[in-house]
Tab-separated table of C-alpha atoms in Angstrom:
chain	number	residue	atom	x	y	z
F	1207	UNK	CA	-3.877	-26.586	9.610
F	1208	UNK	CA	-3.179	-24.338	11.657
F	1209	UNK	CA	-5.126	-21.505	13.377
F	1210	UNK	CA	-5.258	-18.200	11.204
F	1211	UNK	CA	-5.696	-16.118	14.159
F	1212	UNK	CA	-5.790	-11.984	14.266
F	1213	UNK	CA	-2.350	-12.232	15.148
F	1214	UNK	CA	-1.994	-13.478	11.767
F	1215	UNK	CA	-3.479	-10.297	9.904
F	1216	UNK	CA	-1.387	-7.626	11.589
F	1217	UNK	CA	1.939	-9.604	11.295
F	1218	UNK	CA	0.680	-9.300	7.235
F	1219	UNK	CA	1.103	-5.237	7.440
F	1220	UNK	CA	4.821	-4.858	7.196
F	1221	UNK	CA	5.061	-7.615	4.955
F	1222	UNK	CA	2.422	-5.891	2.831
F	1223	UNK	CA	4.484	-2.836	2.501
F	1224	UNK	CA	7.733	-4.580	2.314
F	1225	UNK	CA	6.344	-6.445	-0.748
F	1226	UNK	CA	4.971	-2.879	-2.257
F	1227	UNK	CA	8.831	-2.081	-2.183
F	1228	UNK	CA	9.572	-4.823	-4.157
F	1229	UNK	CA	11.187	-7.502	-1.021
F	1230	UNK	CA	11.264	-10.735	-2.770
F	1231	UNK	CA	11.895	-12.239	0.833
F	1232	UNK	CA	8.420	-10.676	2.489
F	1233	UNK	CA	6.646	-12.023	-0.845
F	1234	UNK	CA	8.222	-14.933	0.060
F	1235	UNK	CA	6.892	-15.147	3.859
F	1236	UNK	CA	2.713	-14.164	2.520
F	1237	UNK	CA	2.856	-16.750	-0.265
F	1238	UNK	CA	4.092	-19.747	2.180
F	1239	UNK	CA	1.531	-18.252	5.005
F	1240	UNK	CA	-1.216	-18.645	2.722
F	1241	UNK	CA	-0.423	-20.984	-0.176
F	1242	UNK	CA	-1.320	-24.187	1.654
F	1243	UNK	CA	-4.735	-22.423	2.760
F	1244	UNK	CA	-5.494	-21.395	-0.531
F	1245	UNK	CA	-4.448	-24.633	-1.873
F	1246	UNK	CA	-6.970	-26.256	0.308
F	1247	UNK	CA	-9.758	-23.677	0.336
F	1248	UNK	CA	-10.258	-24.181	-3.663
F	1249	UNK	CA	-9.981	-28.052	-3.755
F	1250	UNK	CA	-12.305	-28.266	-1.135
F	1251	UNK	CA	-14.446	-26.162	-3.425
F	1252	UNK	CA	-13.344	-27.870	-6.786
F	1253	UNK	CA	-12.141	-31.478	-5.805
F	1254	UNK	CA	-9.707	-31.473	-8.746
F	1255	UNK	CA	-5.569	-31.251	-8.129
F	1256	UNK	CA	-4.828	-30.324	-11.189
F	1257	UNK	CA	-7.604	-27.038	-11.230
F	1258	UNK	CA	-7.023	-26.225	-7.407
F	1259	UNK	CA	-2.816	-26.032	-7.793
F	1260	UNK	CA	-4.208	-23.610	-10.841
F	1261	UNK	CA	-6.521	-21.613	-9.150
F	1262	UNK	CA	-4.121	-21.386	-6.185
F	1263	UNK	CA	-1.366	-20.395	-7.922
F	1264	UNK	CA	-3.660	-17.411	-9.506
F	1265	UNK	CA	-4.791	-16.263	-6.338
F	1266	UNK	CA	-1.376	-15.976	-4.880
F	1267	UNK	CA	0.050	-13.861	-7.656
F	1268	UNK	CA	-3.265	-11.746	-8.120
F	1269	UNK	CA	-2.812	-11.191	-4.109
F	1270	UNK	CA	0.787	-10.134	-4.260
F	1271	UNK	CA	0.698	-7.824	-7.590
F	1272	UNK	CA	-2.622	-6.238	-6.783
F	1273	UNK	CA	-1.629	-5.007	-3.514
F	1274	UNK	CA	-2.661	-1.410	-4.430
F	1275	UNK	CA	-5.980	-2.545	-4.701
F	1276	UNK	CA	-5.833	-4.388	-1.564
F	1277	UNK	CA	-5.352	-0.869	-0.156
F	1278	UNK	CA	-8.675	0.164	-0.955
F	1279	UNK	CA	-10.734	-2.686	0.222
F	1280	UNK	CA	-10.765	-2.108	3.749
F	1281	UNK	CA	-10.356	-5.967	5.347
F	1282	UNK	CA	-7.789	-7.856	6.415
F	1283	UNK	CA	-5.475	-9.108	4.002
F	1284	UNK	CA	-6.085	-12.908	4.656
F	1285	UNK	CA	-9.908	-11.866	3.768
F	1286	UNK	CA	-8.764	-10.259	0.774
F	1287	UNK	CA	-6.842	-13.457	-0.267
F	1288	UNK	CA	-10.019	-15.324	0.362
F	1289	UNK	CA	-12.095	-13.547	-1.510
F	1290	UNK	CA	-9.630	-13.383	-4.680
F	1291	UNK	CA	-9.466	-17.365	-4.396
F	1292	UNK	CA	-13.325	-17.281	-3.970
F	1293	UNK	CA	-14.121	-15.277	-7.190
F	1294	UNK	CA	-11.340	-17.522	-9.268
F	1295	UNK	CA	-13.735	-20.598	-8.335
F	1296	UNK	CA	-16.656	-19.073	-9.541
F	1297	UNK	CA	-14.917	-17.890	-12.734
F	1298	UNK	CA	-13.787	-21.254	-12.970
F	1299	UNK	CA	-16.814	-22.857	-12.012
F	1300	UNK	CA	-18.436	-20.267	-15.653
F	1301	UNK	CA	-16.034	-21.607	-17.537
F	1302	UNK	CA	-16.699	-24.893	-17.040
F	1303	UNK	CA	-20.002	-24.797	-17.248
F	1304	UNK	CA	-21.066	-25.622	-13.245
F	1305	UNK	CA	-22.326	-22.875	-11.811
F	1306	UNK	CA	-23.676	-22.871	-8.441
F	1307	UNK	CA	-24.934	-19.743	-7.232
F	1308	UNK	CA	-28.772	-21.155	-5.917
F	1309	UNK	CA	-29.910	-19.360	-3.673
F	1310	UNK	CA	-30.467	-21.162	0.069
F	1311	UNK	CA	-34.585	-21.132	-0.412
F	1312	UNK	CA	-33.901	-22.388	-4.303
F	1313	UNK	CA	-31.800	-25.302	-2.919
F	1314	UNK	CA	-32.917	-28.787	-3.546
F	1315	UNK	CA	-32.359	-30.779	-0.835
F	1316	UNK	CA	-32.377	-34.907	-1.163
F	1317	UNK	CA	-35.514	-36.883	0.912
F	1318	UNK	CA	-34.011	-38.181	4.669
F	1319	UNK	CA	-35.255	-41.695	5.894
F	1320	UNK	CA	-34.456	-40.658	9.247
F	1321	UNK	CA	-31.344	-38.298	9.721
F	1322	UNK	CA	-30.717	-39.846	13.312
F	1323	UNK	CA	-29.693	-42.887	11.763
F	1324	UNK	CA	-26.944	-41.483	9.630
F	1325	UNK	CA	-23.418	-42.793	11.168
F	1326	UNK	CA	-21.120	-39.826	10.942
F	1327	UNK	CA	-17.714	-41.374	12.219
F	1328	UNK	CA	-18.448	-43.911	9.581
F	1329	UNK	CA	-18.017	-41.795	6.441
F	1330	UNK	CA	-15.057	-41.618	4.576
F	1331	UNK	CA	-13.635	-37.912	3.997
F	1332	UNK	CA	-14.066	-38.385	0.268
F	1333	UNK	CA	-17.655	-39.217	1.061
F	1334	UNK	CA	-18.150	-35.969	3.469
F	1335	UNK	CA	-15.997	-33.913	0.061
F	1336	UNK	CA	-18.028	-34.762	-2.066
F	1337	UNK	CA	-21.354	-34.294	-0.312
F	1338	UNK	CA	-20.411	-30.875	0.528
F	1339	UNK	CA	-20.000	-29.964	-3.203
F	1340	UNK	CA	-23.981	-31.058	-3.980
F	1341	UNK	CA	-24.427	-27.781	-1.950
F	1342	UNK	CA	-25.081	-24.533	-2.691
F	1343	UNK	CA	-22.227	-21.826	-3.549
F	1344	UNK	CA	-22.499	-19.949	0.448
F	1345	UNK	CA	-22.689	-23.326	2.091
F	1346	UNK	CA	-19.933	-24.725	0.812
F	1347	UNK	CA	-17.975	-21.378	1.338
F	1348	UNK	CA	-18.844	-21.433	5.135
F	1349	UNK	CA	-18.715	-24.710	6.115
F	1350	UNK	CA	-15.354	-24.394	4.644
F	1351	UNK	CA	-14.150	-21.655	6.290
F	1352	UNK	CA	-15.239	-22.777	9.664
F	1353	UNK	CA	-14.745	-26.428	9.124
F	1354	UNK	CA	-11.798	-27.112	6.950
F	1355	UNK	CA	-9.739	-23.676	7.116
F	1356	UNK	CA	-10.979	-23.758	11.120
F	1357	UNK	CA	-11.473	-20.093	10.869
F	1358	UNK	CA	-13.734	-17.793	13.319
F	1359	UNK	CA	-17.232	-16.705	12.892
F	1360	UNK	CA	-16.066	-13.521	12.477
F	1361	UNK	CA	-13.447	-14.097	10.310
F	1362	UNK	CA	-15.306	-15.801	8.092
F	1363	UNK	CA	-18.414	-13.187	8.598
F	1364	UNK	CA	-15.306	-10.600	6.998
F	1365	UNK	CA	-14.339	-12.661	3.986
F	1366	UNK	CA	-18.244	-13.885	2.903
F	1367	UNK	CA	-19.187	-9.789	3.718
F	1368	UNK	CA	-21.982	-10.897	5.947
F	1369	UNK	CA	-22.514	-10.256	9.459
F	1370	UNK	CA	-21.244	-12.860	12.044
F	1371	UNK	CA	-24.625	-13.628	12.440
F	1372	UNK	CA	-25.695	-13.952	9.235
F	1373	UNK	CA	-22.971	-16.537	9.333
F	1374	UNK	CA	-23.878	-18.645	11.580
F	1375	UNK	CA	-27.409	-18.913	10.598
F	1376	UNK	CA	-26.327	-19.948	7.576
F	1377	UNK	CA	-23.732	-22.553	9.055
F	1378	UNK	CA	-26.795	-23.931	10.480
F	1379	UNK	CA	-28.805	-24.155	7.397
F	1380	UNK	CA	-25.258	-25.901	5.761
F	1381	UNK	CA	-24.860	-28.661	8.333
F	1382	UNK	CA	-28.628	-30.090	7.768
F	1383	UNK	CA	-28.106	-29.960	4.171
F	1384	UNK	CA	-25.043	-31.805	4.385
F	1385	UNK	CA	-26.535	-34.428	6.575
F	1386	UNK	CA	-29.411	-34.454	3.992
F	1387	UNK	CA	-26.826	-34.632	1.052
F	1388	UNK	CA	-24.866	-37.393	2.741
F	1389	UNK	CA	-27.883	-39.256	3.733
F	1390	UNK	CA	-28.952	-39.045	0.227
F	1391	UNK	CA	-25.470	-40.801	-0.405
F	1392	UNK	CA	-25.863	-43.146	1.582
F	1393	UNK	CA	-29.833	-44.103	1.225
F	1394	UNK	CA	-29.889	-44.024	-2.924
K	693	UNK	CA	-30.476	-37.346	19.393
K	694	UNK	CA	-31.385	-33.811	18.703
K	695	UNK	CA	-30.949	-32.248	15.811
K	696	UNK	CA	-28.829	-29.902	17.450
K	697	UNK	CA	-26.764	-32.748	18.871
K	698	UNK	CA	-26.793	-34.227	14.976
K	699	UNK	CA	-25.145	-31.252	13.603
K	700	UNK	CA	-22.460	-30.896	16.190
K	701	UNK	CA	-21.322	-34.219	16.045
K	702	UNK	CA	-21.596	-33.423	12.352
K	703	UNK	CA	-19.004	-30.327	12.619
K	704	UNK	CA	-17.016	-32.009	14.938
K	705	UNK	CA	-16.619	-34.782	11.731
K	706	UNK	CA	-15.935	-32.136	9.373
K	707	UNK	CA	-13.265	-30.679	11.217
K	708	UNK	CA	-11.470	-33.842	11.378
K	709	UNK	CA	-11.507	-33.852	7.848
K	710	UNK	CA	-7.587	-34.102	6.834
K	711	UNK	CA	-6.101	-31.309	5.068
K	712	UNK	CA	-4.841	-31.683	1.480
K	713	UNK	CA	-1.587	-30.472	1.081
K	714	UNK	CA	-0.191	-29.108	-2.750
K	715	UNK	CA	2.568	-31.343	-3.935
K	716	UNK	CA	6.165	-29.637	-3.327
K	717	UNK	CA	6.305	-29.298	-7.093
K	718	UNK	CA	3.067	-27.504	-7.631
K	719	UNK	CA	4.172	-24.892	-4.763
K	720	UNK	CA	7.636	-24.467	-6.060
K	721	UNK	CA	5.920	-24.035	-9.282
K	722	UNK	CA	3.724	-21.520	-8.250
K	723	UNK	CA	6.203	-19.277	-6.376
K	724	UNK	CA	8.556	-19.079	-9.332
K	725	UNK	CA	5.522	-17.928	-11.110
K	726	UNK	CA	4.500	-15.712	-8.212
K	727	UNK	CA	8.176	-13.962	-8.240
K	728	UNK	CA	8.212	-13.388	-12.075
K	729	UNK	CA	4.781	-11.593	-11.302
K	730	UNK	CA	6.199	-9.523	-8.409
K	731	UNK	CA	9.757	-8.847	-9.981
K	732	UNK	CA	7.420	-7.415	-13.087
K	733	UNK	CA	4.645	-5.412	-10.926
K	734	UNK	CA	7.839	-4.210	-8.777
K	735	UNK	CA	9.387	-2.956	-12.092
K	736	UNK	CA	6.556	-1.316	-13.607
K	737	UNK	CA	5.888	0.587	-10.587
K	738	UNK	CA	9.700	1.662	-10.530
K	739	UNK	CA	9.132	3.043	-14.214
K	740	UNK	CA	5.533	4.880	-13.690
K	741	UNK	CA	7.211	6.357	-10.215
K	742	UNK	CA	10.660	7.304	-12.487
K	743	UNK	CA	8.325	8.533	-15.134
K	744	UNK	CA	6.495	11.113	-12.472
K	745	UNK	CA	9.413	12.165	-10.885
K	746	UNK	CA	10.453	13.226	-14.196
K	747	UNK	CA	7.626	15.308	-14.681
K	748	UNK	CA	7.918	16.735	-11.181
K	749	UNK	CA	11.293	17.535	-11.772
K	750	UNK	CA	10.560	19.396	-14.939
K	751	UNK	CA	7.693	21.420	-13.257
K	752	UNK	CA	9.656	22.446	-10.660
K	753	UNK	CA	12.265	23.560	-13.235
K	754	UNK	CA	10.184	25.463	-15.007
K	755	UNK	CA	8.340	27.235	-12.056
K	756	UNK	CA	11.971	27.915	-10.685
K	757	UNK	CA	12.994	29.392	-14.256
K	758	UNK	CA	9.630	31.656	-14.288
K	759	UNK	CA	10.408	32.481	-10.916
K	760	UNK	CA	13.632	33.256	-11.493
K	761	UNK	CA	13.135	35.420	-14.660
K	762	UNK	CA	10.439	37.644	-12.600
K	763	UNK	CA	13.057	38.066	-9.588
K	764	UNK	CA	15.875	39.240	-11.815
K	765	UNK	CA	13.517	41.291	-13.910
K	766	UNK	CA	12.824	43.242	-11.287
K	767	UNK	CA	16.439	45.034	-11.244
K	768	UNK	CA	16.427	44.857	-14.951
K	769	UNK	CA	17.849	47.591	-16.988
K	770	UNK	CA	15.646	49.264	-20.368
K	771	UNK	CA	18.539	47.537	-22.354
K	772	UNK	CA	17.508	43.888	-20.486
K	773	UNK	CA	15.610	41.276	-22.363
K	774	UNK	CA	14.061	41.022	-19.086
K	775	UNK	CA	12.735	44.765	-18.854
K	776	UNK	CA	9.403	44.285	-20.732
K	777	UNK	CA	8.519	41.753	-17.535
K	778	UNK	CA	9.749	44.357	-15.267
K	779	UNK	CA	6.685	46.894	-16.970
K	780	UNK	CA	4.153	43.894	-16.628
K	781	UNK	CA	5.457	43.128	-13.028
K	782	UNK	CA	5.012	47.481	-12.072
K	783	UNK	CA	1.328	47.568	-13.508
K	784	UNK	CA	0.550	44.882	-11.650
K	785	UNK	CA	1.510	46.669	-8.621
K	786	UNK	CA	0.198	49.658	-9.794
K	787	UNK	CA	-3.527	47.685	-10.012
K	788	UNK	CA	-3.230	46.431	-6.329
K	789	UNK	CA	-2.490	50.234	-5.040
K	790	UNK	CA	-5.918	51.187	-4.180
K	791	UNK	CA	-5.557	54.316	-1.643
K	792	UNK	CA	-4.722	57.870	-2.776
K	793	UNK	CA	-1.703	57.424	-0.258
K	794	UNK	CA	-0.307	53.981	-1.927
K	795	UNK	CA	-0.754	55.121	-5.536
K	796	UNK	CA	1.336	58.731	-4.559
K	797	UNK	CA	3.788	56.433	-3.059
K	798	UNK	CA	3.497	54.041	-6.380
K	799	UNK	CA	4.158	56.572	-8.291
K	800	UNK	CA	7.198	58.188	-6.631
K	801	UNK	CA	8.901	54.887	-6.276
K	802	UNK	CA	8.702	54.091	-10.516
K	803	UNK	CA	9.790	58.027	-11.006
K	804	UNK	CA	13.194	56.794	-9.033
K	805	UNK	CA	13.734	53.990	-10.735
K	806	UNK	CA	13.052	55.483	-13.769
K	807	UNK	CA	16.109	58.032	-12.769
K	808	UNK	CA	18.120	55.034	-11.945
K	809	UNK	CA	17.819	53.535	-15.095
K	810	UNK	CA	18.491	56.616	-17.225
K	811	UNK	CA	21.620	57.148	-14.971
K	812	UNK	CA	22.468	53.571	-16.405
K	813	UNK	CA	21.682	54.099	-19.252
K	814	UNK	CA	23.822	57.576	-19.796
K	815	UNK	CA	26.845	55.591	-18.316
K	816	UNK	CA	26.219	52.994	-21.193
K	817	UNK	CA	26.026	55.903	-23.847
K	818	UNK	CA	22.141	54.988	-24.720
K	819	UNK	CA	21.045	58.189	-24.841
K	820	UNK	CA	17.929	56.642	-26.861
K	821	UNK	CA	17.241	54.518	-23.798
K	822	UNK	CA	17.988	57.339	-21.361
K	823	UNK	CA	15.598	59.969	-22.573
K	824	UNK	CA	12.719	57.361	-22.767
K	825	UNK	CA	13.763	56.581	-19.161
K	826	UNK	CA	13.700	60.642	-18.346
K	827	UNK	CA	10.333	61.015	-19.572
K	828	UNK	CA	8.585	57.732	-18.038
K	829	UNK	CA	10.337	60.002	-15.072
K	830	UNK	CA	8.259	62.592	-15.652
K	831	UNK	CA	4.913	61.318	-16.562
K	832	UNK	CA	5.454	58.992	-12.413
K	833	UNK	CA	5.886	62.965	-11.419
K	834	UNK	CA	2.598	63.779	-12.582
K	835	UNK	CA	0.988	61.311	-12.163
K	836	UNK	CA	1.416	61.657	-8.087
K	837	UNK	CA	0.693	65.494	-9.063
K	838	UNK	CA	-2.137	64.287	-10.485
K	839	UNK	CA	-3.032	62.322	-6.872
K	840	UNK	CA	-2.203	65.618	-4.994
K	841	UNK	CA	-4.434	67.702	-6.950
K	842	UNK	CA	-7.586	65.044	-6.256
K	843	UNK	CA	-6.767	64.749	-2.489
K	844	UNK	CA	-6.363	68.409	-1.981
K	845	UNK	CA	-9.668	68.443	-3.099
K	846	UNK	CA	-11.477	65.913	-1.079
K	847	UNK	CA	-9.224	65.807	2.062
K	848	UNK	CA	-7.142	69.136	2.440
K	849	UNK	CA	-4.984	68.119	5.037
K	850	UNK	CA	-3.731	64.311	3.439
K	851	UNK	CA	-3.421	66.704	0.470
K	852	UNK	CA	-1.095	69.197	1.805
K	853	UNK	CA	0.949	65.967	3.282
K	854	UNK	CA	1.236	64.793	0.088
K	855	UNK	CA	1.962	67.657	-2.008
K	856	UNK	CA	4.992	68.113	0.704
K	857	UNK	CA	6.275	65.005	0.308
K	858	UNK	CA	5.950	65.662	-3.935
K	859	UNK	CA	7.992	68.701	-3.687
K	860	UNK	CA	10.977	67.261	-1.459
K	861	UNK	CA	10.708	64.267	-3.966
K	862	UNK	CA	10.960	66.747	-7.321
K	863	UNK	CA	14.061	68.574	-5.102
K	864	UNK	CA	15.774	65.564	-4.310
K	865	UNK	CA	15.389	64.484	-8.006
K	866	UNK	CA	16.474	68.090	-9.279
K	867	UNK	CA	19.876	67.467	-7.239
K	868	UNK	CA	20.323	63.973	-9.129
K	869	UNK	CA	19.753	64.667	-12.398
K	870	UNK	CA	21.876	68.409	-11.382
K	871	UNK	CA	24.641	66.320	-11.007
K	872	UNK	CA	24.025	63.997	-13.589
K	873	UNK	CA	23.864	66.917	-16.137
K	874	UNK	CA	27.460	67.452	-14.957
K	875	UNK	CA	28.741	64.708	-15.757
K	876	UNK	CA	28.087	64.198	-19.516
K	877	UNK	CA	29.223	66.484	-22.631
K	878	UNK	CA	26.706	65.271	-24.960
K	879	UNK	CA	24.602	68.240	-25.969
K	880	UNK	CA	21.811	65.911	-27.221
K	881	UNK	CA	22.302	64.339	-23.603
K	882	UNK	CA	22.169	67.853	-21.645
K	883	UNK	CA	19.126	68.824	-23.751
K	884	UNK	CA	17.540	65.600	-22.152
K	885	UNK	CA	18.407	66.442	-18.491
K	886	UNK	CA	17.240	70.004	-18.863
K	887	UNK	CA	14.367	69.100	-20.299
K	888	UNK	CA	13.176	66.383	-17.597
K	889	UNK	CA	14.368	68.987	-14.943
K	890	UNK	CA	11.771	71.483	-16.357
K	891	UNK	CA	8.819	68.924	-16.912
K	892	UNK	CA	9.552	67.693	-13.247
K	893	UNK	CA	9.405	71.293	-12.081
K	894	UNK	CA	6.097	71.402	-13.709
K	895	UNK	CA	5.113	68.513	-11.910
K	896	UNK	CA	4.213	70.833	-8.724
K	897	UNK	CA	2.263	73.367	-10.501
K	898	UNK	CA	0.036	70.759	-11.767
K	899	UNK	CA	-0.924	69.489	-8.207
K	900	UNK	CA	-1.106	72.935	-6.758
K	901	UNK	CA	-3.273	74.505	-9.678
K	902	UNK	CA	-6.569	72.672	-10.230
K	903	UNK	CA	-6.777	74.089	-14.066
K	904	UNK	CA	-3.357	72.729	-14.703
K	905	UNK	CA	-2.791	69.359	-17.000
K	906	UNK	CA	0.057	67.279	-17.214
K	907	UNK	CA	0.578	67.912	-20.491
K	908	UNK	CA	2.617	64.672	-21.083
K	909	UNK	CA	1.680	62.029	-23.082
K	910	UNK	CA	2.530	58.766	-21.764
K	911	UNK	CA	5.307	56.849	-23.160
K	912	UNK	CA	4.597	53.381	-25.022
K	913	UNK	CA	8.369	52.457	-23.860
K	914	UNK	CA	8.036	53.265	-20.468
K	915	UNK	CA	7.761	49.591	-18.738
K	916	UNK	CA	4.771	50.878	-16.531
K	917	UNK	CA	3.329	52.515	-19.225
K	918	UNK	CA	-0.448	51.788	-18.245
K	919	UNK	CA	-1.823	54.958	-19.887
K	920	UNK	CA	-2.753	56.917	-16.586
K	921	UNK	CA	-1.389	59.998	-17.414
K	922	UNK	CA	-4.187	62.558	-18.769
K	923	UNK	CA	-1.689	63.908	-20.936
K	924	UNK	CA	-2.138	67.704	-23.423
K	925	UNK	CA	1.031	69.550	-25.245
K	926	UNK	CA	0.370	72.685	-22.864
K	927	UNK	CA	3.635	74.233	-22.577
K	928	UNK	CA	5.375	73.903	-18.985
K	929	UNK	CA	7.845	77.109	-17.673
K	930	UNK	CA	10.933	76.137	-16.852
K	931	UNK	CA	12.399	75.079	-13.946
K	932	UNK	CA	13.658	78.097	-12.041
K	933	UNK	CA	17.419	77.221	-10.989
């Protein structure tokens, strides 16, 4: 995927305001900018097709109609996006009964063996997916973000409202859960 | 290996992770839906923004009509719909004149147009209109009299300026309504004239004679008609001519 750099946010502003005017074609040019990454973003979170081409789909249109509310948030409109496709996982996540919000300190994290033996090349990416749902809510979220959508500390510091880092302690706290999770996989 | 080490080698696996891509279906889906949500949100806007231009538009309107109205009742005649705003319009200026000097020259200005109108409205053959307009002459006479008579008593010499100014006023408005009388045949008409050209006369003796009254009482008709006047039914002489 690639790169959503900060070139990426101020090319947004005219489009923003076209779209305000009612330009079907600048709509157009935000929803295929950021459909994919949304797309991605929420099956990462959800691992279901069906529920992340739903979700998606919700975030784009709440993104594009709500843009006078975008207005008032002060962040970049790719953060905004984010966070809209963020808060329609947790809704889902309510309705269907999985709610994830532990906090970091609450987490329960599976026993290790030995983390040095765990062979990382080795594991499939269905095995790393699903590991990285056992965790909590925020580590998901930024190991994401850095990982997947291969966004910047900082950009990821705006969307997660945290400081950049905040956000990196916490990447560091998600990676040895992960390996914990995944050795937990692979040690039943 | 480090733990350090351990998680790097970690990210470095997570970013190789591939991407899932939506189906083309689910993305054509979704933009179709996306449009019909923007073509809808574009449309609503369009109505609220048509919907407060509307009211704009009828504000303005209606601040333009009151504005107008005031504007034209300004040259309004006592016959005008409009004149009753004209009175409201005068007493408000009348409030704001707060020197001895602006309320004389108050005065004198509302006793001219006063004459104007009753020259109006003797042209029109409203004699009615024009004697009401001859006597809201007379009681704008007095009252700068009545202005005179205070200043000569607390500042002499703005006093005498003003009571000069009072009697080339009266003089000027003698000639007018002179020649007005003139003009017209009516003897309820002439009776009119005369009879403003004597009170006005007796506008001068009231300033110059401290014991003096006006010896009007104001006129409910006259569109200033703010109740100033400290009108009594003394007689007045008559105008020597």
């Amino acid at each position: 995927m690639r790169p959503l750099g900060k070139a990426a946010s101020d090319d947004d502003r005219p489009l923003i305001e076209r779209v305000r005017r009612g330009d079907q074609d600048a709509a157009r040019t935000l929803y295929e900018r950021y459909f994919d990454r949304i797309y991605n973003y929420v099956y990462a979170r959800l691992g279901r097709v069906e529920d992340a081409e739903d979700l998606a789909i919700d975030t784009m249109t709440r993104s594009l109609t709500r843009l006078d509310l975008f207005h008032e948030q002060g962040v970049a409109f790719s953060s905004w996006v984010y966070r809209i496709a963020h808060n329609a996982t947790i809704d889902h996540y309510r309705r269907h009964g999985k709610v994830r919000l532990v906090p970091l300190e609450y987490a329960t994290l599976p026993p290790s063996p030995d983390p040095s033996e765990l062979a990382v090349e080795q594991l499939s990416n269905e095995d790393l997916r699903a590991a990285l749902r056992d965790l909590t809510d925020e580590q998901q979220q930024v190991l994401i973000l850095r990982f997947f959508q291969d966004l910047t500390a900082a950009q990821a510091a705006d969307i997660m409202g945290k400081s950049v880092g905040a956000v990196q302690a916490l990447q560091h706290r998600a990676l040895d859960s992960l390996e914990r999770a995944l050795q937990g996989r692979t040690n039943p | 290996m480090s733990e350090v080490e351990r998680l790097e080698r970690l990210a470095e696996r997570l970013r190789a992770v591939d991407s899932v891509m939506a189906s083309p279906g689910a993305k054509i889906r979704g933009w179709n839906l996306v449009l019909a949500a923007v073509e809808q949100s574009a449309t609503v806007r369009s109505r609220t923004h048509s919907v407060r231009r509307l009211v704009l538009a009828a504000v303005a309107a209606a601040v333009l009509l009151v504005a107008g109205a005031v504007a034209a009742s300004a040259d309004s005649l006592p016959d005008s719909a409009l004149y009753p705003l004209k009175g409201v319009l005068e007493n408000v200026r009348g409030a704001l004149a707060f020197s001895p000097s602006d309320q004389f020259a108050y005065h004198l200005d509302l006793a001219q147009t006063r004459l104007t109108e009753a020259q109006a409205m003797i042209a029109r053959h409203r004699l009615d209109l024009a004697s009401r307009a001859l006597t809201g002459l007379d009681e704008q006479l007095d009252d700068a009299a009545l202005v005179v008579r205070a200043e000569k008593q607390s500042d002499p010499v703005l006093g005498a300026s003003l009571e000069n100014r009072l009697s080339q006023a009266i003089a000027v408005h003698d000639q007018q309504l002179a020649g007005l009388q003139g003009q017209v045949t009516n003897p309820a008409a002439v009776r009119a004239i005369t009879e403003a050209r004597d009170r006005a006369a007796h506008a001068l003796q009231v300033a110059d004679n401290p014991a003096s009254s006006t010896g009007h009482a104001k006129s409910s008709d006259s569109p200033s008609g703010d109740g100033k006047g400290q009108g009594t039914s003394s007689p007045r002489p008559a105008a020597n001519r």
